[in-house]
Amino acid sequence: MGHHSCTCCCAHDNAQPKNTPGNTGFLKEYRRILLSALLLFGGIAMKAMNISFFSDDTVVLVWYLLAYLPVGLPVLKEAWESILRKDVFSEFTLMSIATLGAFYIKEYPEGVAVMLFYSLGELFQDKAVSRAKRNISALLDVRPEKATVIRDNEAVTESPRNVQVGDIIEVKPGERVPLDGTMLGESAAFNTSALTGESVPRTIRKGEEVLAGMIATDKVIRVEVTKPFEKSALSRILELVQNASERKAPAELFIRKFARIYTPIVTGLAVLIVLLPFLYSLANMQFIFTFDDWLYRALVFLVISCPCALVVSIPLGYFGGIGATSRLGVLFKGGNYLDAITKVNTVVFDKTGTLTKGTFEVQSCRTQHGVSEEKLIQIIASAERNSTHPIAKAITGYTEQRRISFVPTAEVTEIAGHGLETKIDGQRILVGNARLLSKYNVEYPQELSKIADTVVVCAIDSAYAGYLLLSDTLKEDARKAIEDLKALNINNIQILSGDKQAIVTNFAEKLGVTQAYGDLLPDGKVEHIEELRQNDGNRIAFVGDGINDAPVLAFSHVGIAMGGLGSDAAIETADVVIQTDQPSKVATAIRAGKQTRRIVWQNISLAFGVKLLVLILGAGGLATLWEAVFADVGVALIAIVNAIRIQKLIK
């Protein structure tokens, strides 16, 4: 919210962050307002009591000028600066014309009151905006100030900013992990609520990732640092939320464009309020034109026309929505996405890691051509060893459990959507799905295609050697996710997966989803979304794990990533990141968007409705400057309170 026309309450945003508790600028603002208020109400009291000292016109003018300057000068200065920037019809110009006009017609108390209440309203608005920003930051900025680094077997306390990648840090029970790293001990439990909003402890084992912001709960742990302080998952999430304000929602952009047209129009109407009765008096001698009376009406009209409530309450509404959802573990990258999600009528889910846990377990092993079970597991695990895919991790974990050693591999090539090709002891090894064997013309038993669970097949030198059978399980809230979406009248729910159609259909039936598509390569998912987008009526949200689904996330109207405690690709590509990895949060995100939008439009309707009413009364001479200023500041404050209410509504 920088300098632009009609940003009454946002004028200071580009300056140093003043108006924050403990800040000298904040105290200075209060001092100016208190001084002005004392002089204004003192003057009104002396006038009411007919004090002789206050009967002299010069004394009265000087008194009210002293009351006006503390609150009026900053606005006059802003008006002059905006005129120099060719922004003639700014909020500050409106206020300056209205108050100088009031002094011209000797309505001094009212001229001072306009500036006083305007400044007070602006102070409250600044405070509310900075509070909303602080709340958002405070939700996530739980990074520790100190890190215990182990150097030469001694514990040294350092600032996390000075800790290098590769250093070993120690975290005691109850302490927060200061940096991202790899677990060195066998296993430990962590509270991940700062990252996910979930208080259920999570067990992390040796070699797995530990993220900044987690709290060690049961033992002293050691972690090898893998990322510098500013690149930790928590730092990136914090930066993402703080930058969310830069992406404006259509309602915000509309108000800005509207303000640029609206302000010159109301200024022109204010001139006409004086000019038309004057022209009428020339044509009709019986009509007596009193310049000061009509000027007063024009000034009332100008004050009421300030779009203060709109300019501040709308961004504040979106700030509130972003803050409230981030507390629930749903991160919106901007107000525009909070707005876009309200229009979603089609939700497409990736299956693995989104609706299912993505934690596969090896169920059984089948071999052929005299290959032993141990040998088959060894070959498949060695080929998959460096892959980050959930299936590969399950196989390598299972191999370690059975204490089967790995063998060196050479020339590992990944074939997207099929599997891997590698060499072990000079033999060409194929590890992947049945499609991979078909691609290389390797014959395999046809019953493989009928197995509903996941199979990882293996061929040694073009001869089929056997397979491992794995199965995945639905997430606890997967069914609830679908039910909640249906409750929001979203009935076009689809599942896309690279898994076999039989597996995908099986999961879809359990969830009550009728449209489920399997055997899709990453390109196939993009083509499917393209087809859906050809119907202009479809507003599509794609929900994926953000790693292999990056193209589809980017291509849908709203890309929602299962952040998995903040995976890089998820945070980079998606418009919305669900940190808790719970698919049911998709419905929470849509509900939050709708509630935010409802409150924003309540504020727009309230501001327009009240202003229109008082504008008509002002033009007709039925409203005074006092009513005008109370209408403007009052509406702004009601709108602010309504915007802050979002924090309580979104649960």
XYZ file of C-alpha atoms in Angstrom:
651
model
C 0.000 0.000 0.000
C 2.318 2.741 -1.183
C 1.617 6.334 -2.243
C -1.236 6.500 -4.694
C -4.463 8.374 -4.999
C -6.831 8.028 -2.097
C -4.714 6.003 0.232
C -5.761 7.949 3.260
C -4.684 5.405 5.744
C -1.761 3.987 3.958
C 0.329 7.040 3.441
C 2.984 6.073 5.905
C 3.487 2.495 4.807
C 6.502 3.228 2.696
C 8.180 5.234 5.422
C 9.853 3.780 8.495
C 7.453 1.573 10.409
C 6.109 4.057 12.886
C 2.934 3.798 14.905
C 4.072 0.682 16.667
C 4.038 0.306 20.449
C 7.185 1.569 22.054
C 8.015 3.566 18.915
C 8.682 7.291 19.373
C 6.620 8.037 16.224
C 3.627 6.388 17.875
C 3.967 8.544 21.032
C 4.483 11.650 18.907
C 1.203 10.925 17.065
C -0.633 10.625 20.371
C 0.923 13.848 21.704
C -0.194 15.769 18.617
C -3.739 14.430 18.842
C -4.004 15.068 22.609
C -2.739 18.661 22.238
C -5.160 19.344 19.389
C -8.093 17.762 21.279
C -7.362 19.797 24.466
C -7.240 23.077 22.504
C -10.371 22.213 20.473
C -12.585 21.186 23.409
C -11.101 23.987 25.583
C -12.119 26.506 22.927
C -15.639 25.042 22.635
C -15.993 25.151 26.460
C -14.804 28.816 26.670
C -17.236 29.802 23.911
C -20.105 28.043 25.714
C -19.227 29.819 29.001
C -18.933 33.223 27.273
C -15.448 33.862 28.701
C -14.520 37.470 27.817
C -10.933 36.547 26.790
C -12.415 34.280 24.101
C -14.763 36.906 22.576
C -12.047 38.569 20.458
C -12.080 37.244 16.830
C -8.279 37.326 16.516
C -7.824 35.342 19.765
C -10.356 32.736 18.545
C -8.615 32.402 15.135
C -5.129 32.059 16.721
C -6.455 29.552 19.321
C -8.021 27.278 16.700
C -5.020 27.650 14.387
C -2.842 26.322 17.243
C -5.343 23.446 17.630
C -5.308 22.817 13.854
C -1.558 22.804 13.150
C -0.489 19.657 15.138
C -2.983 17.476 13.224
C -3.358 19.551 10.046
C 0.264 20.183 9.056
C 1.167 16.506 8.354
C -1.921 16.200 6.120
C -1.226 19.502 4.320
C 2.353 18.288 3.748
C 1.099 14.948 2.324
C -1.370 16.866 0.094
C 1.414 19.078 -1.271
C 3.724 16.104 -1.889
C 0.988 14.176 -3.692
C 0.242 17.236 -5.890
C 3.969 17.400 -6.784
C 3.701 13.730 -7.819
C 0.787 14.770 -10.107
C -1.623 12.964 -7.764
C -3.894 16.002 -7.355
C -7.065 14.291 -6.147
C -5.611 12.495 -3.155
C -7.292 11.896 0.195
C -5.053 14.563 1.708
C -6.134 17.171 -0.847
C -9.791 16.495 0.026
C -9.092 16.979 3.732
C -7.012 20.112 3.158
C -9.682 21.791 0.978
C -12.448 20.871 3.446
C -10.649 22.207 6.523
C -9.189 25.376 4.945
C -12.675 26.078 3.570
C -14.113 25.671 7.089
C -11.595 28.253 8.380
C -12.552 30.591 5.506
C -16.222 30.552 6.583
C -15.117 30.906 10.249
C -16.290 27.403 11.253
C -13.008 26.943 13.110
C -14.012 24.176 15.579
C -15.412 22.090 12.736
C -12.269 22.570 10.615
C -10.112 21.402 13.537
C -12.503 18.504 14.301
C -12.270 17.196 10.722
C -8.456 16.968 10.946
C -8.473 15.721 14.547
C -10.863 12.816 13.964
C -9.316 12.078 10.589
C -5.861 11.795 12.257
C -7.319 9.706 15.071
C -9.003 7.375 12.579
C -5.776 7.096 10.594
C -3.861 6.268 13.776
C -6.313 3.471 14.637
C -6.149 2.147 11.091
C -2.336 2.194 11.009
C -2.362 0.420 14.346
C -4.828 -2.232 13.126
C -2.849 -2.893 9.924
C 0.484 -3.142 11.752
C -1.157 -5.361 14.383
C -2.468 -7.689 11.667
C 1.015 -7.829 10.107
C 2.612 -8.477 13.508
C 0.091 -11.232 14.266
C 0.927 -12.975 10.994
C 4.662 -12.740 11.716
C 4.268 -13.834 15.329
C 2.376 -16.955 14.250
C 5.435 -18.250 12.480
C 8.457 -16.373 13.741
C 9.377 -18.837 16.447
C 12.992 -19.139 15.397
C 15.290 -19.553 18.413
C 17.824 -16.829 19.207
C 20.589 -19.280 20.166
C 22.017 -22.563 18.933
C 24.209 -25.002 20.888
C 27.020 -26.061 18.512
C 29.274 -29.051 19.303
C 32.904 -28.192 18.487
C 35.771 -30.448 19.630
C 33.315 -32.292 21.912
C 32.418 -29.029 23.654
C 29.084 -27.210 23.581
C 29.383 -23.609 22.306
C 26.452 -21.166 22.224
C 26.154 -19.328 18.903
C 23.622 -17.197 17.039
C 21.885 -19.477 14.466
C 22.977 -16.977 11.775
C 26.630 -17.872 12.434
C 26.201 -21.660 12.312
C 27.667 -23.252 9.164
C 26.280 -26.088 7.046
C 27.873 -29.327 8.330
C 28.078 -28.148 11.962
C 26.589 -30.419 14.637
C 23.988 -28.793 16.927
C 22.543 -30.160 20.146
C 18.921 -29.651 21.214
C 17.665 -30.485 24.720
C 14.079 -31.621 25.520
C 11.723 -28.629 25.418
C 14.070 -26.603 23.200
C 13.292 -25.490 19.668
C 15.455 -26.710 16.787
C 17.197 -23.561 15.445
C 18.165 -24.806 11.948
C 17.226 -27.435 9.369
C 19.355 -30.562 9.495
C 19.647 -34.351 9.537
C 18.927 -36.475 12.601
C 22.066 -38.149 13.979
C 20.549 -40.238 16.819
C 18.462 -43.386 16.323
C 15.044 -41.707 16.806
C 13.299 -38.973 18.799
C 9.843 -37.429 19.155
C 9.193 -33.824 18.099
C 6.361 -31.342 18.540
C 5.848 -29.885 15.028
C 2.991 -27.475 15.842
C 4.978 -24.365 14.798
C 5.218 -25.752 11.277
C 2.016 -27.732 10.918
C -0.456 -26.487 13.516
C -0.628 -30.100 14.761
C 0.350 -30.862 18.356
C 0.584 -34.655 17.827
C 4.272 -35.603 18.291
C 6.110 -36.858 15.234
C 8.861 -39.465 15.448
C 11.958 -38.742 13.360
C 14.563 -41.458 12.786
C 18.257 -41.443 11.976
C 19.067 -39.776 8.640
C 15.635 -38.124 8.362
C 15.133 -34.374 8.102
C 14.651 -32.236 11.235
C 13.295 -28.722 10.597
C 13.798 -25.406 12.379
C 10.874 -24.640 14.682
C 10.299 -28.236 15.816
C 10.556 -28.875 19.570
C 12.458 -31.902 20.908
C 10.149 -33.577 23.421
C 11.763 -36.679 24.886
C 15.573 -36.622 24.761
C 18.716 -34.674 23.934
C 19.301 -34.913 20.186
C 22.074 -33.983 17.794
C 21.478 -32.678 14.303
C 23.872 -32.081 11.400
C 22.996 -28.698 9.848
C 22.053 -28.938 6.145
C 20.822 -25.389 5.410
C 21.921 -21.897 6.513
C 19.621 -19.902 8.812
C 17.930 -17.790 6.102
C 17.129 -20.855 3.946
C 15.466 -22.926 6.683
C 11.891 -24.098 6.039
C 10.621 -21.772 8.767
C 12.434 -18.712 7.344
C 10.995 -19.391 3.897
C 7.462 -19.879 5.251
C 7.745 -16.658 7.265
C 8.976 -14.741 4.217
C 6.164 -16.212 2.132
C 3.466 -15.062 4.586
C 5.013 -11.610 5.030
C 5.126 -11.157 1.250
C 1.507 -12.274 0.915
C 0.366 -8.645 1.252
C 2.036 -7.801 -2.075
C -0.360 -9.963 -4.073
C -3.571 -7.978 -4.132
C -7.033 -9.485 -4.321
C -9.370 -8.252 -7.106
C -11.458 -6.368 -4.521
C -8.358 -4.416 -3.395
C -7.340 -3.652 -6.982
C -10.927 -2.608 -7.789
C -11.022 -0.155 -4.865
C -7.712 1.388 -5.940
C -8.888 1.875 -9.535
C -12.273 3.065 -8.273
C -10.622 5.616 -5.936
C -8.716 7.189 -8.849
C -12.004 7.863 -10.670
C -14.164 8.432 -7.588
C -12.119 11.232 -5.975
C -12.047 13.636 -8.964
C -15.795 13.010 -9.457
C -16.701 13.916 -5.829
C -14.393 16.960 -5.996
C -16.217 18.049 -9.172
C -19.614 17.446 -7.508
C -18.506 19.545 -4.507
C -17.697 22.428 -6.897
C -21.109 21.991 -8.571
C -22.854 22.160 -5.146
C -21.575 25.778 -4.963
C -21.734 26.645 -8.681
C -25.217 25.408 -9.651
C -27.156 27.379 -6.948
C -25.110 30.469 -7.931
C -26.056 30.050 -11.629
C -29.672 29.390 -10.611
C -29.683 32.625 -8.538
C -28.615 34.579 -11.674
C -31.592 33.170 -13.586
C -34.082 33.456 -10.707
C -33.788 36.723 -8.761
C -36.114 35.462 -5.995
C -33.556 32.762 -5.050
C -31.029 34.222 -2.596
C -27.581 32.644 -2.973
C -25.392 32.726 0.165
C -21.886 31.651 -0.814
C -20.808 30.597 2.710
C -23.863 28.349 3.172
C -23.343 26.491 -0.099
C -19.585 26.296 0.454
C -20.289 24.661 3.839
C -22.503 22.045 2.147
C -19.758 21.374 -0.415
C -17.198 20.936 2.396
C -19.490 18.473 4.217
C -19.852 16.590 0.919
C -16.029 16.443 0.503
C -15.378 15.105 4.013
C -17.996 12.365 3.716
C -16.651 11.279 0.336
C -13.288 10.116 1.800
C -12.912 6.442 0.842
C -10.919 5.839 4.041
C -12.910 2.834 5.282
C -12.617 1.095 1.925
C -8.914 1.721 1.366
C -7.911 0.244 4.727
C -10.550 -2.308 5.708
C -10.240 -4.334 2.494
C -6.483 -5.062 2.707
C -6.969 -5.518 6.454
C -9.689 -8.109 5.736
C -7.306 -10.103 3.554
C -4.489 -9.732 6.110
C -6.882 -11.135 8.717
C -7.800 -14.070 6.472
C -4.149 -14.904 5.706
C -3.230 -14.646 9.403
C -6.134 -16.780 10.637
C -5.531 -19.547 8.071
C -1.770 -19.638 8.691
C -2.556 -20.325 12.347
C -4.431 -23.435 11.112
C -1.482 -24.578 8.993
C -2.862 -23.267 5.668
C -0.644 -20.680 3.968
C -2.084 -18.429 1.248
C 0.553 -16.706 -0.868
C -1.622 -13.612 -1.283
C -5.074 -12.066 -0.992
C -5.677 -12.858 -4.680
C -5.536 -16.609 -3.940
C -7.808 -16.189 -0.920
C -10.236 -14.629 -3.384
C -9.641 -17.154 -6.207
C -10.329 -20.180 -3.980
C -13.892 -18.959 -3.348
C -14.717 -19.588 -7.029
C -13.382 -23.173 -7.081
C -15.995 -25.736 -8.171
C -13.693 -28.594 -9.270
C -11.102 -30.184 -6.959
C -8.560 -32.600 -8.434
C -6.429 -34.629 -6.011
C -3.150 -36.381 -6.655
C -3.327 -39.747 -4.849
C 0.048 -40.730 -3.361
C 1.103 -38.520 -0.461
C -2.015 -36.379 -0.799
C -4.991 -38.639 -0.058
C -2.781 -41.537 1.032
C -0.001 -41.523 3.604
C 2.613 -42.221 0.953
C 4.329 -44.491 3.459
C 4.478 -47.762 1.577
C 5.264 -51.056 3.233
C 6.673 -54.109 1.494
C 4.047 -56.847 1.849
C 5.647 -59.722 -0.070
C 8.312 -60.756 -2.567
C 7.902 -63.050 -5.615
C 10.922 -64.318 -7.575
C 11.494 -66.213 -10.836
C 14.269 -67.923 -12.835
C 16.145 -69.127 -9.753
C 16.785 -65.650 -8.324
C 16.740 -65.806 -4.501
C 14.439 -63.541 -2.503
C 17.418 -61.875 -0.801
C 19.151 -61.279 -4.148
C 16.012 -59.695 -5.682
C 15.536 -57.365 -2.674
C 19.245 -56.452 -2.790
C 19.155 -55.572 -6.527
C 15.890 -53.556 -6.339
C 16.969 -51.692 -3.168
C 20.451 -50.881 -4.578
C 18.868 -49.438 -7.747
C 16.312 -47.390 -5.726
C 18.760 -46.337 -3.021
C 19.245 -42.705 -4.115
C 15.626 -42.035 -5.092
C 13.453 -39.813 -2.844
C 10.207 -41.461 -4.007
C 8.100 -42.886 -1.122
C 8.183 -46.372 -2.722
C 11.997 -46.261 -2.997
C 12.270 -45.177 0.651
C 9.999 -48.036 1.729
C 12.116 -50.579 -0.152
C 15.473 -49.297 1.193
C 14.016 -49.161 4.730
C 12.742 -52.732 4.412
C 16.166 -53.870 3.107
C 17.966 -52.286 6.086
C 15.444 -53.920 8.430
C 16.277 -57.336 6.976
C 20.004 -56.488 7.237
C 20.550 -57.055 3.527
C 23.580 -55.145 2.213
C 23.481 -52.800 -0.787
C 25.676 -53.281 -3.858
C 27.256 -50.531 -6.005
C 25.329 -49.337 -9.078
C 26.558 -47.612 -12.232
C 24.907 -45.458 -14.913
C 21.572 -44.971 -13.104
C 19.006 -43.482 -15.504
C 15.519 -42.444 -14.408
C 12.744 -43.006 -16.953
C 9.862 -40.687 -15.953
C 6.693 -42.572 -15.080
C 8.364 -45.946 -15.651
C 11.268 -46.544 -13.246
C 15.059 -46.881 -13.352
C 17.704 -48.428 -15.560
C 21.112 -49.180 -14.022
C 24.068 -51.585 -14.097
C 25.095 -53.922 -11.265
C 28.159 -56.141 -11.736
C 28.017 -55.413 -15.468
C 24.429 -56.630 -15.791
C 21.678 -54.287 -17.049
C 18.996 -53.951 -14.382
C 15.462 -52.579 -14.910
C 13.456 -51.645 -11.786
C 10.019 -50.029 -11.969
C 6.467 -50.775 -13.097
C 5.151 -53.188 -15.720
C 5.174 -50.379 -18.316
C 8.980 -50.280 -18.005
C 9.257 -53.968 -18.956
C 6.881 -53.443 -21.903
C 8.996 -50.487 -23.071
C 12.099 -52.744 -23.170
C 10.146 -55.729 -24.597
C 10.740 -57.878 -21.498
C 8.177 -60.685 -21.138
C 6.432 -60.922 -17.758
C 3.443 -62.845 -16.291
C 0.125 -61.172 -17.237
C -1.277 -61.545 -13.704
C 1.012 -58.661 -12.685
C -1.380 -56.253 -14.428
C -4.298 -57.542 -12.343
C -2.704 -56.965 -8.910
C -4.524 -54.046 -7.234
C -1.610 -53.042 -4.989
C 1.656 -51.430 -6.027
C 4.259 -53.743 -7.548
C 7.911 -52.969 -8.240
C 9.153 -55.335 -10.945
C 12.733 -56.238 -11.799
C 14.468 -57.542 -14.924
C 18.103 -58.702 -15.088
C 19.652 -58.578 -18.554
C 16.208 -58.429 -20.224
C 14.906 -61.438 -18.231
C 12.018 -60.964 -15.787
C 13.294 -61.736 -12.245
C 10.295 -61.060 -9.960
C 8.573 -58.285 -8.042
C 8.000 -56.703 -4.616
C 4.407 -56.053 -3.537
C 3.790 -52.814 -1.585
C 0.679 -51.149 -0.290
C -0.218 -47.603 0.730
C -2.956 -46.542 3.169
C -5.474 -43.689 3.132
C -4.808 -40.738 5.433
C -7.052 -40.638 8.532
C -8.948 -37.580 7.272
C -9.098 -38.485 3.543
C -12.776 -39.475 3.747
C -13.578 -36.316 5.747
C -11.798 -34.232 3.078
C -14.189 -35.503 0.397
C -17.285 -35.194 2.642
C -16.380 -31.593 3.611
C -15.949 -30.601 -0.038
C -19.325 -32.119 -0.925
C -20.847 -30.158 1.992
C -19.534 -27.004 0.266
C -21.454 -28.076 -2.894
C -18.263 -29.060 -4.727
C -19.335 -32.247 -6.449
C -16.775 -32.427 -9.257
C -14.021 -34.205 -7.283
C -11.429 -36.229 -9.191
C -8.340 -38.310 -8.421
C -5.301 -38.489 -10.718
C -2.438 -40.912 -10.202
C 0.488 -42.555 -11.904
C -0.540 -45.789 -10.155
C -2.429 -48.558 -11.916
C -6.107 -47.911 -12.627
C -7.118 -50.858 -10.395
C -5.344 -49.298 -7.356
C -6.780 -45.827 -8.017
C -10.329 -47.159 -8.514
C -10.012 -49.135 -5.267
C -9.095 -45.999 -3.270
C -11.721 -43.863 -5.044
C -14.493 -46.318 -4.119
C -13.458 -46.168 -0.457
C -13.709 -42.360 -0.591
C -16.921 -42.078 -2.590
C -15.223 -40.431 -5.593
C -16.635 -41.478 -8.979
C -13.981 -39.973 -11.277
C -10.548 -41.552 -10.756
C -7.829 -41.791 -13.398
C -4.761 -44.018 -13.103
C -1.753 -44.901 -15.298
C -0.995 -41.194 -15.806
C 2.508 -39.875 -16.445
C 3.216 -36.256 -15.285
C 2.368 -35.054 -18.841
C -0.913 -36.969 -18.679
C -1.933 -35.071 -15.537
C -1.242 -31.741 -17.298
C -3.313 -32.876 -20.324
C -6.181 -33.858 -17.994
C -6.175 -30.387 -16.363
C -5.989 -28.798 -19.843
C -9.113 -30.710 -20.839
C -10.925 -29.533 -17.707
C -9.859 -25.936 -18.391
C -11.413 -26.021 -21.866
C -14.772 -25.678 -20.108
C -14.784 -22.029 -18.957
C -17.237 -22.923 -16.190
C -14.628 -25.060 -14.398
C -12.555 -23.308 -11.705
C -9.975 -25.932 -10.792
C -7.990 -26.457 -7.613
C -5.311 -29.128 -7.938
C -4.052 -30.683 -4.705
C -0.670 -32.424 -4.905
C 2.512 -33.045 -2.978
C 4.308 -30.238 -4.768
C 7.323 -32.274 -5.877
C 6.458 -34.225 -9.025
C 3.198 -32.280 -9.437
C 4.812 -28.854 -9.959
C 3.582 -28.441 -13.591
C -0.027 -29.311 -12.675
C 0.035 -27.085 -9.584
C 1.158 -24.188 -11.759
C -1.416 -24.926 -14.484
C -4.569 -25.095 -12.320
C -6.517 -21.983 -11.241
C -5.457 -22.591 -7.624
C -2.508 -24.892 -6.893
C -2.658 -26.398 -3.402
C 0.437 -28.236 -2.172
C 0.712 -30.685 0.681
C 3.704 -28.892 2.155
C 5.059 -31.889 4.035
C 6.597 -29.569 6.626
C 7.661 -27.218 3.883
C 9.136 -29.069 0.897
C 10.954 -26.679 -1.457
C 8.947 -27.441 -4.583
C 5.645 -27.073 -2.698
C 6.472 -23.635 -1.366
C 7.868 -22.443 -4.716
C 5.092 -23.637 -7.048
C 1.792 -23.669 -5.178
C -0.558 -20.761 -4.484
C -1.660 -22.348 -1.193
C 0.492 -24.579 1.022
C -1.130 -26.994 3.501
C 1.563 -27.486 6.123
C -0.302 -30.145 8.073
C -0.423 -32.552 5.114
C -4.147 -33.047 5.848
C -6.372 -33.120 2.734
C -9.351 -32.003 4.890
C -7.663 -28.583 5.118
C -8.618 -27.984 1.458
C -12.227 -27.440 2.592
C -10.925 -25.264 5.477
C -9.061 -23.109 2.925
C -12.179 -22.715 0.758
C -14.353 -21.855 3.795
C -11.753 -19.311 4.973
C -11.713 -17.694 1.526
C -15.505 -17.436 1.515
C -15.653 -15.960 5.033
C -12.943 -13.410 4.197
C -14.719 -12.416 0.990
C -18.053 -12.085 2.859
C -16.509 -9.721 5.426
C -14.718 -7.678 2.742
C -17.991 -7.183 0.855
C -19.844 -6.377 4.092
C -17.305 -3.575 4.586
C -17.680 -2.337 1.007
C -21.511 -2.307 1.312
C -21.405 -0.619 4.738
C -18.998 2.096 3.588
C -20.915 2.842 0.383
C -24.317 2.697 2.054
C -23.521 5.059 4.943
C -21.532 7.448 2.753
C -24.261 7.657 0.115
C -26.879 8.433 2.766
C -24.806 11.176 4.468
C -23.665 12.569 1.079
C -27.325 13.141 0.135
C -28.036 14.709 3.566
C -24.908 16.890 3.247
C -25.781 18.111 -0.247
C -29.286 18.934 1.035
C -27.879 20.902 3.970
C -29.162 18.392 6.558
C -25.737 17.175 7.755
C -22.998 19.239 9.382
C -19.233 18.803 9.249
C -19.443 17.109 12.674
C -21.777 14.429 11.299
C -19.613 14.120 8.185
C -16.424 13.447 10.126
C -18.127 11.021 12.503
C -19.687 9.206 9.535
C -16.297 8.871 7.847
C -14.195 7.882 10.873
C -17.037 5.846 12.422
C -17.559 3.754 9.283
C -13.788 3.217 9.003
C -13.571 1.988 12.607
C -16.605 -0.332 12.232
C -15.011 -1.757 9.066
C -11.719 -2.322 10.907
C -13.450 -4.124 13.806
C -15.356 -6.244 11.267
C -12.101 -7.124 9.457
C -10.396 -8.132 12.719
C -13.397 -10.409 13.429
C -12.088 -12.773 10.703
C -9.485 -14.049 13.191
C -12.294 -15.425 15.375
C -14.502 -16.702 12.513
C -11.950 -18.917 10.780
C -11.480 -22.129 12.763
